[in-house]
């Protein structure tokens, strides 16, 4: 009885995973009609869906003898997802890089092993590709962690838009590591309990990945736009650079553009991207992202104390592209949330007003005496 319940739960978890893949693939297809990153995620999700469909046919429609023969083959098919994860990370962290040769090399290795094992049934081939996949996964996680750090550092040099950040990918990598451990255990021991955990974990990983990619700004589009604008930049003119730079922020309020990037600033100042970056890094000892958002925070401080605007309106009028970005950065700089800052400032002003009133009242009483 207990075993039949576990088997039913295992079937249910696989069914939920399959339905989720259908949903995520459809969502990415819709979003990917306008965004390159989401289009890439659609092809990734479609590939996973086809693998799940193949497994469904193997384990639910084939007879017992074929099912037992096919288990190792389906394992190898699942292993092909590992390099796909690498392709996604490379696509996110180095959007301009071509992946054709890497895709071809991985396809040759994995599908070559799949073909050899299908023909010969030699378990040495299966064991070799399994060990290779585990080592490969560790390498992907290490590469992904440092690639994300490097790319985010570069984004802070060029963009003021926090939505382009890939900080979320680090957490996906940790979840990916856990799933690889569960998948390895499931491959070695093949119990229904582990299969249930694996299906649920995969569902969570895909759901979070699709959620973040769906919300992610298209970095390739942003980078291409910046490249096209960079060609329009002027030559460097040292004699009035600092004056123009100061005017762009103090008078023209260029930081109020939520999509501002370093090339657009360079065009406004009349210089080029390299000169701006060097000036910020070497003279002001900051990054483009931090400098621009410093001005936005100062603007927000003024609006919070001088107006009764809602927090969302304060965020947009300060140059932030979302309320969440505003709250996060403001809190990291000021040390308290925008709401707490406003409450504290209004309390101080009220106290100052009361003290002033008491002094005036005391002065009147003294005068009357």
Coordinates of C-alpha atoms in Angstrom, one line a residue:
X1 CA 0.0 0.0 0.0
X2 CA 2.7 2.4 1.0
X3 CA 4.7 1.6 -2.1
X4 CA 1.8 2.3 -4.4
X5 CA 1.3 5.7 -2.7
X6 CA 5.0 6.5 -3.3
X7 CA 4.7 5.4 -6.9
X8 CA 1.6 7.6 -7.3
X9 CA 3.4 10.6 -5.8
X10 CA 6.3 9.9 -8.1
X11 CA 4.0 9.9 -11.2
X12 CA 2.2 13.0 -9.9
X13 CA 5.5 14.9 -9.4
X14 CA 6.6 14.0 -13.0
X15 CA 3.2 15.1 -14.3
X16 CA 3.5 18.4 -12.5
X17 CA 7.0 18.9 -13.9
X18 CA 5.8 18.1 -17.4
X19 CA 2.9 20.6 -17.2
X20 CA 5.2 23.2 -15.7
X21 CA 7.6 22.8 -18.6
X22 CA 4.7 23.2 -21.1
X23 CA 3.6 26.4 -19.3
X24 CA 7.2 27.9 -19.0
X25 CA 7.9 27.1 -22.7
X26 CA 4.7 28.9 -23.8
X27 CA 5.5 31.9 -21.6
X28 CA 9.1 32.1 -22.9
X29 CA 7.8 31.8 -26.5
X30 CA 5.4 34.7 -26.0
X31 CA 8.1 36.9 -24.3
X32 CA 10.8 35.8 -26.7
X33 CA 9.1 37.4 -29.7
X34 CA 10.4 40.7 -28.6
X35 CA 13.5 39.9 -26.4
X36 CA 16.6 38.0 -27.4
X37 CA 17.3 36.6 -23.9
X38 CA 13.8 35.3 -23.5
X39 CA 14.0 33.7 -27.0
X40 CA 17.1 31.8 -25.9
X41 CA 15.3 30.6 -22.8
X42 CA 12.4 29.4 -25.0
X43 CA 14.7 27.1 -27.0
X44 CA 16.2 25.8 -23.7
X45 CA 12.8 25.1 -22.3
X46 CA 11.6 23.5 -25.5
X47 CA 14.6 21.1 -25.5
X48 CA 13.9 20.1 -21.9
X49 CA 10.2 19.6 -22.8
X50 CA 11.3 17.2 -25.7
X51 CA 13.5 15.2 -23.3
X52 CA 10.6 14.9 -20.8
X53 CA 8.3 13.8 -23.6
X54 CA 10.8 11.2 -24.6
X55 CA 11.1 9.9 -21.1
X56 CA 7.3 9.9 -20.8
X57 CA 7.1 7.6 -23.8
X58 CA 9.9 5.4 -22.5
X59 CA 8.5 4.9 -19.0
X60 CA 4.8 4.9 -19.5
X61 CA 4.1 3.5 -23.0
X62 CA 7.0 1.0 -23.6
X63 CA 6.8 -2.5 -22.2
X64 CA 8.9 -3.5 -19.2
X65 CA 11.9 -5.0 -21.2
X66 CA 12.3 -1.9 -23.3
X67 CA 11.8 0.4 -20.2
X68 CA 14.7 -1.3 -18.4
X69 CA 16.9 -1.1 -21.4
X70 CA 16.1 2.6 -21.9
X71 CA 16.8 3.9 -18.4
X72 CA 20.6 4.4 -19.1
X73 CA 19.8 6.0 -22.4
X74 CA 17.4 8.5 -20.8
X75 CA 20.0 9.3 -18.2
X76 CA 22.4 10.2 -21.0
X77 CA 19.7 12.4 -22.6
X78 CA 19.3 14.2 -19.3
X79 CA 23.0 14.7 -19.1
X80 CA 22.8 16.8 -22.3
X81 CA 21.0 19.4 -20.3
X82 CA 24.3 20.2 -18.4
X83 CA 26.1 21.9 -21.3
X84 CA 22.8 23.7 -22.1
X85 CA 23.0 25.3 -18.7
X86 CA 26.5 26.5 -19.7
X87 CA 25.1 27.9 -22.9
X88 CA 22.6 29.9 -20.9
X89 CA 25.2 31.3 -18.5
X90 CA 27.5 32.3 -21.4
X91 CA 24.6 33.9 -23.2
X92 CA 23.8 35.9 -20.1
X93 CA 27.3 36.9 -19.1
X94 CA 28.9 37.4 -22.5
X95 CA 26.0 38.3 -24.8
X96 CA 28.1 39.1 -27.8
X97 CA 30.0 35.8 -27.9
X98 CA 29.1 33.3 -30.5
X99 CA 28.4 29.7 -29.3
X100 CA 28.3 27.7 -32.5
X101 CA 31.6 25.8 -32.0
X102 CA 30.8 25.1 -28.3
X103 CA 27.4 23.8 -29.1
X104 CA 28.8 21.6 -31.9
X105 CA 31.5 20.2 -29.6
X106 CA 29.1 19.3 -26.8
X107 CA 26.6 17.8 -29.2
X108 CA 29.3 15.6 -30.7
X109 CA 30.5 14.4 -27.3
X110 CA 27.1 13.6 -25.7
X111 CA 25.2 12.4 -28.7
X112 CA 28.2 10.4 -29.8
X113 CA 28.2 8.7 -26.4
X114 CA 24.4 8.2 -26.7
X115 CA 24.8 6.5 -30.1
X116 CA 27.8 4.3 -29.0
X117 CA 25.9 3.1 -25.8
X118 CA 22.7 2.5 -27.7
X119 CA 24.6 0.3 -30.2
X120 CA 27.0 -1.5 -27.9
X121 CA 25.3 -1.4 -24.5
X122 CA 28.8 -1.0 -23.0
X123 CA 28.4 0.3 -19.4
X124 CA 32.0 1.7 -19.5
X125 CA 30.7 4.3 -22.0
X126 CA 27.8 5.2 -19.6
X127 CA 30.1 5.4 -16.6
X128 CA 32.6 7.6 -18.5
X129 CA 29.9 10.1 -19.6
X130 CA 28.4 10.1 -16.1
X131 CA 31.7 11.0 -14.4
X132 CA 32.5 13.6 -17.2
X133 CA 29.1 15.2 -16.6
X134 CA 29.6 15.5 -12.8
X135 CA 33.0 17.1 -13.3
X136 CA 31.6 19.3 -16.0
X137 CA 28.8 20.5 -13.7
X138 CA 31.3 21.5 -11.0
X139 CA 33.3 23.4 -13.7
X140 CA 30.1 25.2 -14.9
X141 CA 29.2 26.3 -11.4
X142 CA 32.6 27.7 -10.8
X143 CA 32.7 29.4 -14.1
X144 CA 29.2 30.8 -13.6
X145 CA 30.0 32.2 -10.2
X146 CA 33.0 34.2 -11.4
X147 CA 31.4 35.1 -14.8
X148 CA 28.5 36.7 -13.0
X149 CA 30.8 38.7 -10.7
X150 CA 32.8 39.9 -13.7
X151 CA 29.8 40.8 -15.8
X152 CA 28.1 42.7 -12.9
X153 CA 31.2 44.6 -12.3
X154 CA 31.3 45.6 -16.0
X155 CA 27.7 46.6 -15.9
X156 CA 28.3 49.0 -13.1
X157 CA 31.0 50.6 -15.2
X158 CA 28.6 51.2 -18.1
X159 CA 25.0 51.3 -16.9
X160 CA 22.9 52.9 -14.2
X161 CA 20.0 50.5 -14.6
X162 CA 19.9 47.9 -11.8
X163 CA 17.5 45.7 -13.8
X164 CA 20.4 44.6 -16.0
X165 CA 22.2 43.0 -13.0
X166 CA 22.6 39.2 -12.8
X167 CA 23.0 38.9 -9.1
X168 CA 20.0 36.5 -9.0
X169 CA 22.0 34.0 -11.1
X170 CA 24.3 33.2 -8.2
X171 CA 21.4 31.8 -6.2
X172 CA 20.2 29.7 -9.2
X173 CA 23.7 28.2 -9.3
X174 CA 23.4 27.1 -5.7
X175 CA 20.1 25.5 -6.5
X176 CA 21.6 23.9 -9.6
X177 CA 24.4 22.4 -7.4
X178 CA 21.7 20.8 -5.1
X179 CA 19.8 19.4 -8.0
X180 CA 23.0 17.8 -9.4
X181 CA 23.6 16.1 -6.1
X182 CA 20.0 14.7 -6.1
X183 CA 20.2 13.8 -9.8
X184 CA 23.5 11.9 -9.2
X185 CA 21.9 10.0 -6.3
X186 CA 18.8 9.3 -8.4
X187 CA 20.9 7.9 -11.2
X188 CA 22.9 5.7 -8.9
X189 CA 20.1 4.4 -6.7
X190 CA 17.0 5.0 -8.7
X191 CA 14.4 5.1 -5.9
X192 CA 11.0 6.7 -6.1
X193 CA 11.7 8.9 -3.0
X194 CA 14.7 10.5 -4.7
X195 CA 12.8 10.8 -8.0
X196 CA 10.1 12.8 -6.2
X197 CA 12.7 15.2 -4.6
X198 CA 14.4 15.6 -8.0
X199 CA 11.2 16.4 -9.9
X200 CA 10.2 19.0 -7.3
X201 CA 13.6 20.6 -7.2
X202 CA 13.7 20.7 -11.0
X203 CA 10.3 22.4 -11.0
X204 CA 11.6 25.0 -8.6
X205 CA 14.8 25.6 -10.5
X206 CA 13.0 26.1 -13.8
X207 CA 10.3 28.3 -12.3
X208 CA 12.8 30.6 -10.7
X209 CA 15.0 30.7 -13.8
X210 CA 12.1 31.5 -16.1
X211 CA 10.8 34.1 -13.6
X212 CA 14.1 36.0 -13.5
X213 CA 14.8 35.7 -17.2
X214 CA 11.2 36.9 -17.9
X215 CA 11.9 40.0 -15.9
X216 CA 15.5 40.5 -17.0
X217 CA 16.2 43.4 -19.3
X218 CA 17.6 42.4 -22.7
X219 CA 21.3 43.0 -22.2
X220 CA 22.2 42.3 -25.7
X221 CA 19.8 45.0 -26.9
X222 CA 21.2 47.4 -24.4
X223 CA 24.8 46.6 -25.3
X224 CA 24.1 46.9 -29.1
X225 CA 22.4 50.3 -28.4
X226 CA 25.4 51.5 -26.5
X227 CA 27.8 50.3 -29.2
X228 CA 25.8 52.2 -31.8
X229 CA 25.8 55.4 -29.7
X230 CA 29.5 55.1 -29.0
X231 CA 30.2 55.7 -32.6
X232 CA 28.6 59.1 -32.3
X233 CA 30.7 60.2 -29.4
X234 CA 32.9 63.3 -29.8
X235 CA 36.6 63.6 -29.3
X236 CA 38.1 64.4 -25.9
X237 CA 38.4 68.1 -25.0
X238 CA 40.2 68.5 -21.7
X239 CA 39.8 72.3 -21.4
X240 CA 36.1 72.3 -20.4
X241 CA 35.5 68.6 -19.6
X242 CA 34.9 69.0 -15.8
X243 CA 32.7 72.0 -16.3
X244 CA 30.5 70.1 -18.8
X245 CA 30.5 67.1 -16.6
X246 CA 29.3 69.1 -13.6
X247 CA 26.7 70.9 -15.6
X248 CA 25.2 67.6 -16.9
X249 CA 24.4 66.6 -13.4
X250 CA 23.8 69.9 -11.5
X251 CA 21.8 71.7 -14.2
X252 CA 20.6 69.2 -16.8
X253 CA 19.8 66.5 -14.3
X254 CA 21.0 63.8 -16.7
X255 CA 20.7 61.2 -13.9
X256 CA 16.9 61.4 -14.1
X257 CA 17.1 59.1 -17.2
X258 CA 16.5 55.7 -15.7
X259 CA 18.2 54.0 -18.7
X260 CA 21.2 56.3 -18.7
X261 CA 24.5 54.5 -19.7
X262 CA 28.1 55.7 -19.8
X263 CA 28.0 56.3 -23.6
X264 CA 25.0 58.6 -23.4
X265 CA 26.7 60.6 -20.6
X266 CA 29.9 60.8 -22.8
X267 CA 27.8 62.2 -25.6
X268 CA 26.2 64.8 -23.4
X269 CA 29.6 65.9 -22.0
X270 CA 31.3 65.8 -25.4
X271 CA 33.9 63.1 -24.8
X272 CA 34.1 59.3 -25.1
X273 CA 33.3 56.3 -23.0
X274 CA 36.9 55.6 -22.0
X275 CA 37.6 59.1 -20.8
X276 CA 34.4 59.1 -18.7
X277 CA 35.3 55.7 -17.1
X278 CA 38.8 56.7 -16.3
X279 CA 37.7 60.0 -14.8
X280 CA 35.2 58.3 -12.6
X281 CA 37.5 55.5 -11.5
X282 CA 40.8 57.4 -11.1
X283 CA 39.7 60.9 -10.2
X284 CA 36.4 60.3 -8.3
X285 CA 37.2 56.8 -7.1
X286 CA 33.8 55.5 -7.9
X287 CA 31.9 53.6 -10.7
X288 CA 29.4 55.0 -13.2
X289 CA 26.6 53.1 -11.5
X290 CA 27.4 54.4 -8.0
X291 CA 28.0 58.0 -9.1
X292 CA 24.7 58.2 -11.0
X293 CA 22.7 56.6 -8.2
X294 CA 24.3 58.8 -5.6
X295 CA 22.7 61.8 -7.4
X296 CA 19.4 59.9 -7.5
X297 CA 19.5 59.3 -3.8
X298 CA 20.2 63.0 -3.1
X299 CA 17.2 63.9 -5.2
X300 CA 15.1 61.3 -3.4
X301 CA 16.1 62.7 0.0
X302 CA 14.9 66.1 -1.1
X303 CA 11.6 64.8 -2.4
X304 CA 11.0 62.7 0.8
X305 CA 11.5 65.7 3.1
X306 CA 10.0 68.5 0.9
X307 CA 7.0 66.8 -0.6
X308 CA 4.2 64.3 0.3
X309 CA 4.7 62.3 -2.9
X310 CA 4.2 58.5 -2.7
X311 CA 7.3 56.4 -2.6
X312 CA 6.7 55.1 -6.1
X313 CA 6.4 58.6 -7.5
X314 CA 9.6 59.7 -5.5
X315 CA 11.4 56.7 -7.1
X316 CA 10.5 57.7 -10.7
X317 CA 11.1 61.4 -10.1
X318 CA 14.5 60.6 -8.8
X319 CA 15.5 58.5 -11.9
X320 CA 15.1 55.0 -10.6
X321 CA 13.3 52.6 -12.9
X322 CA 11.3 50.8 -10.2
X323 CA 10.2 51.1 -6.6
X324 CA 12.1 47.9 -5.7
X325 CA 15.4 49.3 -7.1
X326 CA 14.8 52.6 -5.3
X327 CA 14.2 50.9 -1.9
X328 CA 17.1 48.6 -2.3
X329 CA 19.7 51.2 -3.3
X330 CA 18.4 53.9 -1.0
X331 CA 18.5 51.6 2.0
X332 CA 22.1 50.4 1.2
X333 CA 23.3 54.0 1.0
X334 CA 21.4 55.8 3.8
X335 CA 21.1 52.8 6.2
X336 CA 17.3 53.0 6.5
X337 CA 14.3 52.5 4.2
X338 CA 12.8 55.5 2.4
X339 CA 9.7 55.3 4.6
X340 CA 11.7 55.2 7.8
X341 CA 13.9 58.1 6.5
X342 CA 10.8 60.3 5.8
X343 CA 9.3 59.5 9.2
X344 CA 12.5 60.3 11.0
X345 CA 12.9 63.6 9.1
X346 CA 9.3 64.7 9.6
X347 CA 9.6 63.8 13.3
X348 CA 12.7 66.0 13.7
X349 CA 11.0 68.9 11.8
X350 CA 8.0 68.6 14.1
X351 CA 10.1 68.6 17.2
X352 CA 12.1 71.6 15.9
X353 CA 8.8 73.4 15.2
X354 CA 7.5 72.7 18.7
X355 CA 10.7 74.0 20.3
X356 CA 10.5 77.1 18.2
X357 CA 6.9 77.7 19.3
X358 CA 7.9 77.2 23.0
X359 CA 10.7 79.7 22.6
X360 CA 8.4 82.3 21.0
X361 CA 5.8 81.7 23.8
X362 CA 8.4 82.1 26.5
X363 CA 9.6 85.3 24.9
X364 CA 6.0 86.7 24.8
X365 CA 5.5 85.8 28.5
X366 CA 8.8 87.5 29.4
X367 CA 7.9 90.6 27.5
X368 CA 4.5 90.8 29.2
X369 CA 6.2 90.5 32.5

